[in-house]
Amino acid sequence: MPEQILINDLGRHASMTETAVRAGVERVLRSGWYILGEDGAAFEREFAAYCGADHCVGVANGTDAIELALRALGIRPGSRVASVANAGAYTTTALLALGAEPVFVDVDRDSRLMDLAHLRQVITQGGVDAVVVTHLFGLLHDMQAVLEITGPSGVPVLEDCAQAHGARRDGRRAGGFGAAAAFSFYPTKNLGALGDGGAVVTGSAEVAERVRRLRQYGWETKYRATVRGGRNSRLDELQAAVLRAKLAFLDEWNERRRRIATRYSTEIKHPRVGCPAVHGEEFVAHLYVVTTDDRDGLRRHLADAGIRTDVHYPVPDHRQPCLTEFRERSRLPVTDELASAVLTLPCFPELSEDEVTRVISCVNAW
Ligand SMILES: *Cc1c(COP(=O)(O)O)cnc(C)c1O
């Protein structure tokens, strides 16, 4: 059996940051303060600055970040929110928790991002209260173009940056374009904690303040709730300290991910395997996703050679078993087509050049 190449290897990741992470964890241990303290506040400042935004509010996870940001942007039960159906159903989960209704927009076949012609149609028809744009697989959408479409209607745009920490277009980073942005720090993300974590980033002091209240029971001050819909969704001090230690490496890791993706896109040459285009800084290669007309066959071929793969994502939102009412009402041909064709190859910063070469040779030999 050849040595396994995993789809991700957090053990390798941990060893690289162990010294810095340990120092942060020990600082928190000694501080005697574990929730909403100095490391959390410092991380919020540092991450806002990194994103080029004025405000960052730490929350418990990325799905809460989407939900609380939308609530802070005025989304209520019965609101209608445009979003894609190919991004793992996180936004849909948040919308349903809010009592809001997803309006699914199809995606572009090449970029796999929200189709702008379809978005324009949805916005022109009216009745949409917000748009969630997901920078899927680490590719920052053309936010200028998105905002040109939504601008005249005044519909706010939330960026889902859970796969795109640090991606940059025209010198501006993911999270710095929309009315607000949601981040996840789930361990496998480009910036990952040692558990769950998330954040809302925004240029609006008002939106930030609303999220601050919503993440802690709706409190304006201790024990005094001024907004409804609050809950407990805090980023704890240990995770904040870990994220501060790791933030220093993020650009370097993204560079390495991009280099692996570039090698795949230039060196994989197979008539039945479609690779994403080579990208610059707007792509942080969270996942490297190819398309093929025989996914099971390619998966089996790679598995036999000890190379693990995954599928992101096999079930589009409108085909989830618990969402049958959306199946009939949504026409999403490209989303459906991609769901049966996508396959994710190993792409993480600690992958060696030899391993990348092995993956490329193995795909080409299929
Ligand atoms: C991971 C992810 C989320 C949700 O983050 P959690 O922290 O797991 O709740 C949301 N959107 C996208 C695109 C993601 O990849």
PDB file of C-alpha atoms in Angstrom, residues 83-87 104-119 132-134 136-137 141 316 318 331-339 342:
ATOM      1  CA  SER A  83     -27.876  33.023  -2.292  1.00  0.00           C
ATOM      2  CA  VAL A  84     -26.348  30.030  -4.047  1.00  0.00           C
ATOM      3  CA  ALA A  85     -27.245  26.361  -3.568  1.00  0.00           C
ATOM      4  CA  ASN A  86     -23.776  24.850  -4.214  1.00  0.00           C
ATOM      5  CA  ALA A  87     -21.979  26.005  -1.073  1.00  0.00           C
ATOM      6  CA  PHE A 104     -31.550  30.385  -4.979  1.00  0.00           C
ATOM      7  CA  VAL A 105     -29.431  31.855  -7.745  1.00  0.00           C
ATOM      8  CA  ASP A 106     -27.572  29.562 -10.142  1.00  0.00           C
ATOM      9  CA  VAL A 107     -23.783  29.618 -10.446  1.00  0.00           C
ATOM     10  CA  ASP A 108     -21.306  30.177 -13.241  1.00  0.00           C
ATOM     11  CA  ARG A 109     -19.925  26.902 -14.646  1.00  0.00           C
ATOM     12  CA  ASP A 110     -16.282  28.028 -14.660  1.00  0.00           C
ATOM     13  CA  SER A 111     -15.960  30.092 -11.480  1.00  0.00           C
ATOM     14  CA  ARG A 112     -18.649  28.113  -9.574  1.00  0.00           C
ATOM     15  CA  LEU A 113     -19.657  31.465  -8.068  1.00  0.00           C
ATOM     16  CA  MET A 114     -23.051  33.212  -8.160  1.00  0.00           C
ATOM     17  CA  ASP A 115     -24.134  33.796 -11.754  1.00  0.00           C
ATOM     18  CA  LEU A 116     -24.355  37.553 -12.181  1.00  0.00           C
ATOM     19  CA  ALA A 117     -26.870  37.502 -15.041  1.00  0.00           C
ATOM     20  CA  HIS A 118     -29.197  35.405 -12.887  1.00  0.00           C
ATOM     21  CA  LEU A 119     -28.582  37.716  -9.902  1.00  0.00           C
ATOM     22  CA  VAL A 132     -25.287  36.452   0.349  1.00  0.00           C
ATOM     23  CA  VAL A 133     -22.266  36.052  -1.923  1.00  0.00           C
ATOM     24  CA  THR A 134     -20.109  33.001  -1.118  1.00  0.00           C
ATOM     25  CA  LEU A 136     -16.547  29.457  -2.792  1.00  0.00           C
ATOM     26  CA  PHE A 137     -13.410  27.288  -2.617  1.00  0.00           C
ATOM     27  CA  HIS A 141     -16.125  36.973  -6.391  1.00  0.00           C
ATOM     28  CA  PRO A 316     -27.218  21.058  -3.495  1.00  0.00           C
ATOM     29  CA  HIS A 318     -32.552  22.719  -3.023  1.00  0.00           C
ATOM     30  CA  ARG A 331     -34.297  25.903 -11.562  1.00  0.00           C
ATOM     31  CA  LEU A 332     -30.554  25.585 -11.118  1.00  0.00           C
ATOM     32  CA  PRO A 333     -29.156  23.587 -14.065  1.00  0.00           C
ATOM     33  CA  VAL A 334     -25.490  24.477 -13.562  1.00  0.00           C
ATOM     34  CA  THR A 335     -25.663  23.860  -9.808  1.00  0.00           C
ATOM     35  CA  ASP A 336     -27.189  20.433 -10.493  1.00  0.00           C
ATOM     36  CA  GLU A 337     -24.657  19.606 -13.180  1.00  0.00           C
ATOM     37  CA  LEU A 338     -21.692  20.542 -10.966  1.00  0.00           C
ATOM     38  CA  ALA A 339     -22.996  18.566  -7.992  1.00  0.00           C
ATOM     39  CA  VAL A 342     -17.073  17.947  -8.783  1.00  0.00           C
TER      40      VAL A 342
END
